[in-house]
Short mmCIF file of C-alpha atoms in Angstrom, two decimals:
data_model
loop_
_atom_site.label_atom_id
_atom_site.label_comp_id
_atom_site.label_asym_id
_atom_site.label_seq_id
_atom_site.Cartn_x
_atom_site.Cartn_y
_atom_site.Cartn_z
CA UNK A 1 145.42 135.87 141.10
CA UNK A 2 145.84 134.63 137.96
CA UNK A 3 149.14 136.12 135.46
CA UNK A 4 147.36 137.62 133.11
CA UNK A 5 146.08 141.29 132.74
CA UNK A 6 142.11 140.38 131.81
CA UNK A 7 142.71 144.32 129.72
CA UNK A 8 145.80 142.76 127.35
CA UNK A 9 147.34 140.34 128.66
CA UNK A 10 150.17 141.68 130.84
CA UNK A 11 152.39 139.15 132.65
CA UNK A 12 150.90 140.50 136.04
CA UNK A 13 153.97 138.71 137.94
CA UNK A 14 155.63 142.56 137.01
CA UNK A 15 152.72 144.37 138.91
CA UNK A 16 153.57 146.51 141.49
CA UNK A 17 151.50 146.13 144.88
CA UNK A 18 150.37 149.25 146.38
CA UNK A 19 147.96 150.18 149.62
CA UNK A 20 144.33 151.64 148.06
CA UNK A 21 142.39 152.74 151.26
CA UNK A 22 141.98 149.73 153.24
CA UNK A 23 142.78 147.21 150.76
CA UNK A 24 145.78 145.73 148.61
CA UNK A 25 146.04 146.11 144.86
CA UNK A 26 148.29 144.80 141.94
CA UNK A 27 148.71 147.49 139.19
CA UNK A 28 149.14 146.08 136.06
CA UNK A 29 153.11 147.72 134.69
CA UNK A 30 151.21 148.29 131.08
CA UNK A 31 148.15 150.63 131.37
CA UNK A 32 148.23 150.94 135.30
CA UNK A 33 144.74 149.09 135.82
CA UNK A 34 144.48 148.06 139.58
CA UNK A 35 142.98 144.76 140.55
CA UNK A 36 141.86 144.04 144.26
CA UNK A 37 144.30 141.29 145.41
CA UNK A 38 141.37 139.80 147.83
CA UNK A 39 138.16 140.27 145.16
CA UNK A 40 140.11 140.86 141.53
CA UNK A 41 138.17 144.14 140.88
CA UNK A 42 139.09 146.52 139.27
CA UNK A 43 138.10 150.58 139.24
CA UNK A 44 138.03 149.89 135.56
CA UNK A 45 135.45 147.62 135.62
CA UNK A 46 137.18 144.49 134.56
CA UNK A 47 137.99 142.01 136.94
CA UNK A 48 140.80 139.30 137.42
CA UNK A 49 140.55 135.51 138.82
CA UNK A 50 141.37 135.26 142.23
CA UNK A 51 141.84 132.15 144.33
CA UNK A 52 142.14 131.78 147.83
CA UNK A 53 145.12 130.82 149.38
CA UNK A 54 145.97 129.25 152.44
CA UNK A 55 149.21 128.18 154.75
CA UNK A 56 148.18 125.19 156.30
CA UNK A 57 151.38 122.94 158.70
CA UNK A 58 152.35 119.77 157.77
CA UNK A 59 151.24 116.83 159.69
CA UNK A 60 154.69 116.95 161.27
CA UNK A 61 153.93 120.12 162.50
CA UNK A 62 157.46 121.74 161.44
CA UNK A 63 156.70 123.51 158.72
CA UNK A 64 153.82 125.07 156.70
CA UNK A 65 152.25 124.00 153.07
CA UNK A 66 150.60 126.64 150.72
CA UNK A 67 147.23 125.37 149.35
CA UNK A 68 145.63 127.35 146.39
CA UNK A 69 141.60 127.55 146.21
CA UNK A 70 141.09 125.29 142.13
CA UNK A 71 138.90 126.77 139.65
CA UNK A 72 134.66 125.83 139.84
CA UNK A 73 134.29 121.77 139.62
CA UNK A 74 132.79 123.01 136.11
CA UNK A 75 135.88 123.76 134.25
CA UNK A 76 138.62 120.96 133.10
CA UNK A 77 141.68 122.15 134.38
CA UNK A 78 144.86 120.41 135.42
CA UNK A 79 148.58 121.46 136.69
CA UNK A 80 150.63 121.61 134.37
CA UNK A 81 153.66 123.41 135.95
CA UNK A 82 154.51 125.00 139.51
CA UNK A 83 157.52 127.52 139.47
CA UNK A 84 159.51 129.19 142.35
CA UNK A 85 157.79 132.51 143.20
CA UNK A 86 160.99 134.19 141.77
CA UNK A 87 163.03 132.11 139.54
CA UNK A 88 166.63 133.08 139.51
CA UNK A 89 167.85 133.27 135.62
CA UNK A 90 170.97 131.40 135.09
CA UNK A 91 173.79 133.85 134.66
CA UNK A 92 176.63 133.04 132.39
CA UNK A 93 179.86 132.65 133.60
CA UNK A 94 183.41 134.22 131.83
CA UNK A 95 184.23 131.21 129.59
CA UNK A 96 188.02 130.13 128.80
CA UNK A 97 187.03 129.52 125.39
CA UNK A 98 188.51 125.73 125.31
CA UNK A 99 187.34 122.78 125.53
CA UNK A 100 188.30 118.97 126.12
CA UNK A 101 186.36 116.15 125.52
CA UNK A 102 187.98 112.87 126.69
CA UNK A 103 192.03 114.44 126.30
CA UNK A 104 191.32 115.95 123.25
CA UNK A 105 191.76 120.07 123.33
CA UNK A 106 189.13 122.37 120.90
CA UNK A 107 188.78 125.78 120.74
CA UNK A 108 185.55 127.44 120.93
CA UNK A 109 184.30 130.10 118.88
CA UNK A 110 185.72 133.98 120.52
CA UNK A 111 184.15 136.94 120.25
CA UNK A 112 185.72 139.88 117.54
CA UNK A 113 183.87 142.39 118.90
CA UNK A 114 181.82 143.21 121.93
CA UNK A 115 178.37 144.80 121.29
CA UNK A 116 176.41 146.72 123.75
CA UNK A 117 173.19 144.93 124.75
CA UNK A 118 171.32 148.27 124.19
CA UNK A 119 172.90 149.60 120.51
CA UNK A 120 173.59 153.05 119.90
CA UNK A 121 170.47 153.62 118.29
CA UNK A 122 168.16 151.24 119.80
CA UNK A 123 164.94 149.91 119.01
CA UNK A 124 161.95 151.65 120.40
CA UNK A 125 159.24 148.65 119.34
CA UNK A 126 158.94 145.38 120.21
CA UNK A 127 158.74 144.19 116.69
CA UNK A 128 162.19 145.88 116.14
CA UNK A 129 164.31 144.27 119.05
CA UNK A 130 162.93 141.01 117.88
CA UNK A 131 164.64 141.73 114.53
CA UNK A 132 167.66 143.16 116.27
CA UNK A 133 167.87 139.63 118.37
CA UNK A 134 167.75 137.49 115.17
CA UNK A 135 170.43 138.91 113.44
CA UNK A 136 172.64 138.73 116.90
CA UNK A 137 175.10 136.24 115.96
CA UNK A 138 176.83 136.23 119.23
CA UNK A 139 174.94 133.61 121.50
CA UNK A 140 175.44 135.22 124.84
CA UNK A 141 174.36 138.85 123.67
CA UNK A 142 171.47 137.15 121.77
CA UNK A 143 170.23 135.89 125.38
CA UNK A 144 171.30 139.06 127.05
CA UNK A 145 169.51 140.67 124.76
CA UNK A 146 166.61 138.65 124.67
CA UNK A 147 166.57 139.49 128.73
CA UNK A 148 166.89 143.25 128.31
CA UNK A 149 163.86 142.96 125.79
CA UNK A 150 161.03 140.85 126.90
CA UNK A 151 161.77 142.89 130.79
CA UNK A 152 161.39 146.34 128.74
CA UNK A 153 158.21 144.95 127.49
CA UNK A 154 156.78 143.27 130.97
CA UNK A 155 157.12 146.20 132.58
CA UNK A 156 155.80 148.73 130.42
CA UNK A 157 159.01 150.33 128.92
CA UNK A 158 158.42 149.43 125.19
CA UNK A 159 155.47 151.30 124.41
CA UNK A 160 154.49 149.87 121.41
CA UNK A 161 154.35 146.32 119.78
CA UNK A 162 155.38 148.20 116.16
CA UNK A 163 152.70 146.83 113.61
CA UNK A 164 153.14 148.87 111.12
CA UNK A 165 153.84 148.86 107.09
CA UNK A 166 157.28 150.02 107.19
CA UNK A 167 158.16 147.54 110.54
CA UNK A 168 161.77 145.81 110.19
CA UNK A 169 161.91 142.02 108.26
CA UNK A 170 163.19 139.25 109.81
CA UNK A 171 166.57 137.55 108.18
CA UNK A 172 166.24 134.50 105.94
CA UNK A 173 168.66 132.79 108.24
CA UNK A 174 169.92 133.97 111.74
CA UNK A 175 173.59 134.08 111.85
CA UNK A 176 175.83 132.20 113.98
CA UNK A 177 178.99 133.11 115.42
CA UNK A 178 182.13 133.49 112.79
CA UNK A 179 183.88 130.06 113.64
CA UNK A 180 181.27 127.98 114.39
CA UNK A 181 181.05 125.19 112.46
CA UNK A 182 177.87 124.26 110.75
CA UNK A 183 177.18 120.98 108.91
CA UNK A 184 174.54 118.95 107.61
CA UNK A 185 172.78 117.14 110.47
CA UNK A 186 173.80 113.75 109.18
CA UNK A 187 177.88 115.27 109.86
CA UNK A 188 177.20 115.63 113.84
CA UNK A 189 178.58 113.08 116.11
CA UNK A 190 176.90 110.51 117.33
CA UNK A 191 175.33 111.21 120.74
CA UNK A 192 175.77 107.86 122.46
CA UNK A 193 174.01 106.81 125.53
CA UNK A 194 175.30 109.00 128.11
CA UNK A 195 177.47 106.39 129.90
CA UNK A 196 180.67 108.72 128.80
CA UNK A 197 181.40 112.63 129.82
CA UNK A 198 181.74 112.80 125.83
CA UNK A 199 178.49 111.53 125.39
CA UNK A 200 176.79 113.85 128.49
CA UNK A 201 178.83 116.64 126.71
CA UNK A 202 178.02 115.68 122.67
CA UNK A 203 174.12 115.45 124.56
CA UNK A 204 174.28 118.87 126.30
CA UNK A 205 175.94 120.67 123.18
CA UNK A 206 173.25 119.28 121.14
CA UNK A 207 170.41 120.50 123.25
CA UNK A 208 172.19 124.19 123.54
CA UNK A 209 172.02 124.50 119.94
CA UNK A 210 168.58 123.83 119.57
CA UNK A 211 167.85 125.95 122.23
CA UNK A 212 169.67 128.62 120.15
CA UNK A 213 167.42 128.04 117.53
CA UNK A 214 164.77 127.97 119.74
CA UNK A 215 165.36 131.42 120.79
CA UNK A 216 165.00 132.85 117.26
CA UNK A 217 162.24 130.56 116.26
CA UNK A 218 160.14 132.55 119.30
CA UNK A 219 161.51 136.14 118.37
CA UNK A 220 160.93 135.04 114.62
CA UNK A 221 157.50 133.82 114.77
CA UNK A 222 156.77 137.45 116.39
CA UNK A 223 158.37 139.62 113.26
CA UNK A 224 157.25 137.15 110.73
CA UNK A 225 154.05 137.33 111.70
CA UNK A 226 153.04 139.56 114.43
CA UNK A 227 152.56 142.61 112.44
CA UNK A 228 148.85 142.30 112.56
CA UNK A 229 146.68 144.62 114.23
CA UNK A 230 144.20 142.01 114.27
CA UNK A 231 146.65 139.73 116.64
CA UNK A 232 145.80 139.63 120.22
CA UNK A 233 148.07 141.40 122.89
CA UNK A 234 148.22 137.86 124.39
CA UNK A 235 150.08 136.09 121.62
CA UNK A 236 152.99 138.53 122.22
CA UNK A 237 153.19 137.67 126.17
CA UNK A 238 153.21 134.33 125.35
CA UNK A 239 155.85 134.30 122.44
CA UNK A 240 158.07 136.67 124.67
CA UNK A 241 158.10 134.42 127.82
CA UNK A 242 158.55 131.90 125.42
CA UNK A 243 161.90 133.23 123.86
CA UNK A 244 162.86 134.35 127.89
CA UNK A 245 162.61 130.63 128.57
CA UNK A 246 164.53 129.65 125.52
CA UNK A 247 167.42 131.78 126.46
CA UNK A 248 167.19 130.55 130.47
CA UNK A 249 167.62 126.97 129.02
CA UNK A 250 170.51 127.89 126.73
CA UNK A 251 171.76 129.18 129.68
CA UNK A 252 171.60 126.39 131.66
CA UNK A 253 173.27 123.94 128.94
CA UNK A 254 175.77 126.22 128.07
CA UNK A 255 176.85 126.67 132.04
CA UNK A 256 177.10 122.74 132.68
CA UNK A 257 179.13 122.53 129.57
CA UNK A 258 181.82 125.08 130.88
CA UNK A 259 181.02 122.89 134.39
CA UNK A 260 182.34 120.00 132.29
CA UNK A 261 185.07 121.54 131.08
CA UNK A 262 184.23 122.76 127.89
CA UNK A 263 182.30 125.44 125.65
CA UNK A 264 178.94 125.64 123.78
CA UNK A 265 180.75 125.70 119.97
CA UNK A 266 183.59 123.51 120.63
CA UNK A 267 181.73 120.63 118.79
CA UNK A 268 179.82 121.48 115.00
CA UNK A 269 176.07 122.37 115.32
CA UNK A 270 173.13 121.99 112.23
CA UNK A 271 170.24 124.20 111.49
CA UNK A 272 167.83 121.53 110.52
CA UNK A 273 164.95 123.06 113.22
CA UNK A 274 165.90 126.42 111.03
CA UNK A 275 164.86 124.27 107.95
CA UNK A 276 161.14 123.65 108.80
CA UNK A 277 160.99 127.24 109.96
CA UNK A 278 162.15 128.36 106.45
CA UNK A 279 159.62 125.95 104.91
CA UNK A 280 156.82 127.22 107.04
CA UNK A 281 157.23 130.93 106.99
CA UNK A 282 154.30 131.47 104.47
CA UNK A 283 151.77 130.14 107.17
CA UNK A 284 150.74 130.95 110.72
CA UNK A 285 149.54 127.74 110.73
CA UNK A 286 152.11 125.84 109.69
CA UNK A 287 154.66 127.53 111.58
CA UNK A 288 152.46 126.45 114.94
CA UNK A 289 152.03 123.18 113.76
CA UNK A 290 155.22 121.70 112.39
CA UNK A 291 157.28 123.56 114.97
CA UNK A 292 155.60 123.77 118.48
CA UNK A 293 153.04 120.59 117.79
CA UNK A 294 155.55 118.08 115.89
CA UNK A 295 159.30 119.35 116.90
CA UNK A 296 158.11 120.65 120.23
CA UNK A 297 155.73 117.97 121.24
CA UNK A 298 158.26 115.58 120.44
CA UNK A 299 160.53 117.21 122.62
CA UNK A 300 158.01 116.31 125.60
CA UNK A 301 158.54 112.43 124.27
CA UNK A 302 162.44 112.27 124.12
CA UNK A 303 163.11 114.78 127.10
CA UNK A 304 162.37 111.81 129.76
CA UNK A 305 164.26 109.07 128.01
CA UNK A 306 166.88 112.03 128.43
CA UNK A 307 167.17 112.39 131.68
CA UNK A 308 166.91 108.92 132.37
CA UNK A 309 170.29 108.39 130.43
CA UNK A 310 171.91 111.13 132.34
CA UNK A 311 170.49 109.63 135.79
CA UNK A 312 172.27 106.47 135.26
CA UNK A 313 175.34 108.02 134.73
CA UNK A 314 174.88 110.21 138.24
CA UNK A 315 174.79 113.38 136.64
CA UNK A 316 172.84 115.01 138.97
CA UNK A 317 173.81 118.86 138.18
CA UNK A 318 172.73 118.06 134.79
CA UNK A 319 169.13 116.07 135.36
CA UNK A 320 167.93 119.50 137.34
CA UNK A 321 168.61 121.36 134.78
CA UNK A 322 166.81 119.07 131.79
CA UNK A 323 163.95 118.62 134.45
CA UNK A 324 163.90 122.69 134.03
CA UNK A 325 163.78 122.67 130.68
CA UNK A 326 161.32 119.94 130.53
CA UNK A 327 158.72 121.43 132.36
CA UNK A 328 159.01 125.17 130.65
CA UNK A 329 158.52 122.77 127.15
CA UNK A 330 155.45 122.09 128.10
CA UNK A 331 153.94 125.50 128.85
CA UNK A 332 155.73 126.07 125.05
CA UNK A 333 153.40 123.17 123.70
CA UNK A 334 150.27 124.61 125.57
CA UNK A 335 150.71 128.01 123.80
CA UNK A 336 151.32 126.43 120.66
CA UNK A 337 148.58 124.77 120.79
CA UNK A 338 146.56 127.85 122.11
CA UNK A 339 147.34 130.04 118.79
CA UNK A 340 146.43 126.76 116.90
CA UNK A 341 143.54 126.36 118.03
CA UNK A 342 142.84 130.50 117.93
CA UNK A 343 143.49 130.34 114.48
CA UNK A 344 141.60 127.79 113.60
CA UNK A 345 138.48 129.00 115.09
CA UNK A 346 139.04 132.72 113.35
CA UNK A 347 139.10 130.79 110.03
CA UNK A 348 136.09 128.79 110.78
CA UNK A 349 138.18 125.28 110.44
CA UNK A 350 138.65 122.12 112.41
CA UNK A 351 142.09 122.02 114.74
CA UNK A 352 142.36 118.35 114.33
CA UNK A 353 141.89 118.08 111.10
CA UNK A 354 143.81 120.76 110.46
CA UNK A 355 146.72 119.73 112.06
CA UNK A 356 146.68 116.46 110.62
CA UNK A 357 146.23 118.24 106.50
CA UNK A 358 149.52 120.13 107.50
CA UNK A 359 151.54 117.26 108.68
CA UNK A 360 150.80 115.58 105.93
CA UNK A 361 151.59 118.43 103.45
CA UNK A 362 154.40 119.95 105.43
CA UNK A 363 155.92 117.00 107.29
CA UNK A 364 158.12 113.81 105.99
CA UNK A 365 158.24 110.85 107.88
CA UNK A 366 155.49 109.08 110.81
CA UNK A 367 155.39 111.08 114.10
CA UNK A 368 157.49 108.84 115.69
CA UNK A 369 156.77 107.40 119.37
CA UNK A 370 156.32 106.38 121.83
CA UNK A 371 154.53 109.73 123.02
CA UNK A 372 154.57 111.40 126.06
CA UNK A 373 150.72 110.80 126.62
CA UNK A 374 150.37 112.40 129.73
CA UNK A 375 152.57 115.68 128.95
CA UNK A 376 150.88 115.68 125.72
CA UNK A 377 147.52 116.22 127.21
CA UNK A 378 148.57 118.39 129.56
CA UNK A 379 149.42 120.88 126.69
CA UNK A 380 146.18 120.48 125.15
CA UNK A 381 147.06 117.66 122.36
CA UNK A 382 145.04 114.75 122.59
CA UNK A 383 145.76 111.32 121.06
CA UNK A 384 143.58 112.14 118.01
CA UNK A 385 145.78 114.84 116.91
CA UNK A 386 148.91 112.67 116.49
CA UNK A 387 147.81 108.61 116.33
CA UNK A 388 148.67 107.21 113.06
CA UNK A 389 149.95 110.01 111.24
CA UNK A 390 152.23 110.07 108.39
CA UNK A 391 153.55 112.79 106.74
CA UNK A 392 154.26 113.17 103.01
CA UNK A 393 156.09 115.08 100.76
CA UNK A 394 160.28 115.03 100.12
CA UNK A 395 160.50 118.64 100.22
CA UNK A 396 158.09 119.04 103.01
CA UNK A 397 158.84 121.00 105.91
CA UNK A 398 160.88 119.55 108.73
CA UNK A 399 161.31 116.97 106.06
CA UNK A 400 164.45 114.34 106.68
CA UNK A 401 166.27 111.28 104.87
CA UNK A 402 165.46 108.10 106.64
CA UNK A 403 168.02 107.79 109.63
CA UNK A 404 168.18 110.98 110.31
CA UNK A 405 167.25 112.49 113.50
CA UNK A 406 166.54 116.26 113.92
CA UNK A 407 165.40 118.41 116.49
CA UNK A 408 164.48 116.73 119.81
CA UNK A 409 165.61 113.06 118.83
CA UNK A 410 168.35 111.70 121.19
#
């Protein structure tokens, strides 16, 4: 069946499956509208794709494969991602709060005070949890929060998305832990090619802290803009399982780093993903396209070249975890790209063109490749959204002196 409520958009991977007479039906955790597991009907009169499914054994004979019914020879489809029936989140481990990087001892950032996940008074809207996550500066509570929230809302607890005039702002800047140390993105050290444990380790602290960022830029986009009655239920599914991922992947990183013998802070971070979200916070638009289709997408480029470095170097514990995070990435492209495109078509303008007006406006520097082509496409962006583009201005968005690398680069 497919994961989507066809009422709102509930992630129906929450339903609960209950006996009705003599068949099997998923009730959707939001409105409790059942669809026929077999037929996808509904009582309501709405009705759900269904595919058939079927355990067939291997030629081998040992063991059984699962074969899924694809949509009518009609529609374009492809795969773009297969998950575990239940994926396990990574929990985080107690950390020592030290670090060493080839012999040489740093401390990591230590919490002053514990917070609940759930305050005292605690937010009662979607809307105002994502607020409440973006001015978490503690990283861990940020994702444990981030947890607590988007499984309140997949299951039906938070009753209410929370457009309204008087709904919470989102900060100018999300804070960051007192004693981490942020500097200008030109002041981090240099990566390397992953042929050192300081390099895997400068590599993996790198990608945790733009995973941190990541986390706020998908609460964010929800508070920032999201209080619009006129915004489909959807966009909030998507946005949440987005921010869910982003805190699963700064998970992951910040685990193999304490694997490695050190701690997500030990090394300084930058906030130069933070930058083009600043830049772009006066657009919908924008916001989709400089983050999710230029940052994002280029993500999908460098995340191979990535692995590949740490492959070499037999890091196996760390290459399942980027191969994670590179899969999820793409399903974070696709919905960019969805809302784009959504947007787009409510104001009665091209996507392409679009896309390519705001890059040019917003963006400094040529989209750099080589692309991902393939991943790309799976997430809806053809070549003619990207091929020979050139941003503009200085001060544009995401904008960066020559040499610099931001975001995804490695």
């Amino acid at each position: 069946m497919e994961a989507q409520c066809p009422h709102l958009g509930a992630d129906l991977s929450h339903a609960e499956i209950e006996e009705y007479n003599d068949d099997i039906v998923a009730v959707c955790p939001w409105h409790r509208y059942d669809f026929n597991l077999r037929t996808g009907v509904s009582e309501t009169g709405l009705r759900a794709c269904v595919y058939e499914v079927q355990l067939r054994s291997t030629e081998e004979g040992d063991a059984e494969d699962l074969w899924i019914e694809t949509p009518p020879s009609a529609e374009i489809w492809e795969v773009v991602d297969v998950r575990p029936v239940s994926e396990a989140f990574a929990e985080t481990p107690q950390s020592n709060n030290t670090s060493e990087l080839d012999g040489t001892l740093t401390a990591a950032p230590s919490d002053s005070k514990v917070e609940p996940i759930v305050p005292e008074n605690p937010p009662s809207t979607l809307l105002e949890w994502a607020v409440l996550i973006l001015n978490t500066a503690n990283a861990e509570l940020k994702v444990q929060r981030t947890r607590h929230a988007v499984s309140m809302f997949q299951t039906g607890q938070l009753k209410s998305i929370g457009r309204r005039k008087d709904a919470p702002l989102p900060p100018v800047v999300p804070p960051r832990e007192d004693g981490m140390i942020l500097v200008d993105p030109t002041k981090v050290a240099k990566r390397g090619k992953g042929g050192s444990l300081k390099s895997r380790i400068t590599m993996l602290h790198a990608l945790a802290n733009i995973e941190q960022w990541a986390i706020d830029l998908a609460w964010d986009i929800m508070a920032r803009f999201g209080n619009d009655r006129n915004m489909p239920h959807q966009f909030y599914t998507d946005f949440a399982r987005m921010a869910l991922d982003e805190a699963k992947h700064f998970t992951l990183l910040t685990n193999r780093l304490r694997e490695l013998g050190t701690s997500y802070g030990s090394l300084p971070i930058h906030s130069s993903l933070w930058e083009s979200a600043a830049k772009t916070s006066d657009s919908f638009l924008a916001r989709l396209a400089i983050i999710h289709l230029v940052h994002e997408a280029r993500g999908l480029d460098v995340n191979p070249v990535t692995i590949s470095k740490f492959e070499k170097a037999g890091d196996t514990e760390s290459v399942a975890s980027l191969q994670i995070i590179h899969l999820d990435e793409i399903t974070h492209v696709t919905s960019g790209h969805r809302w784009f495109t959504w947007k787009c078509g409510e104001e009665g303008v091209d996507p392409v063109q679009t896309f390519r007006s705001l890059v040019r406006e917003r963006f400094q520097g040529q989209l750099r490749g080589p692309f991902n082509i393939d991943d790309r496409q799976k997430a809806g962006m053809g070549k003619e959204f990207y091929e020979d583009l050139v941003g503009g201005s200085d001060e544009a968005a995401g904008g960066a002196a020559p040499g610099l690398t931001i975001a995804y680069e490695s």
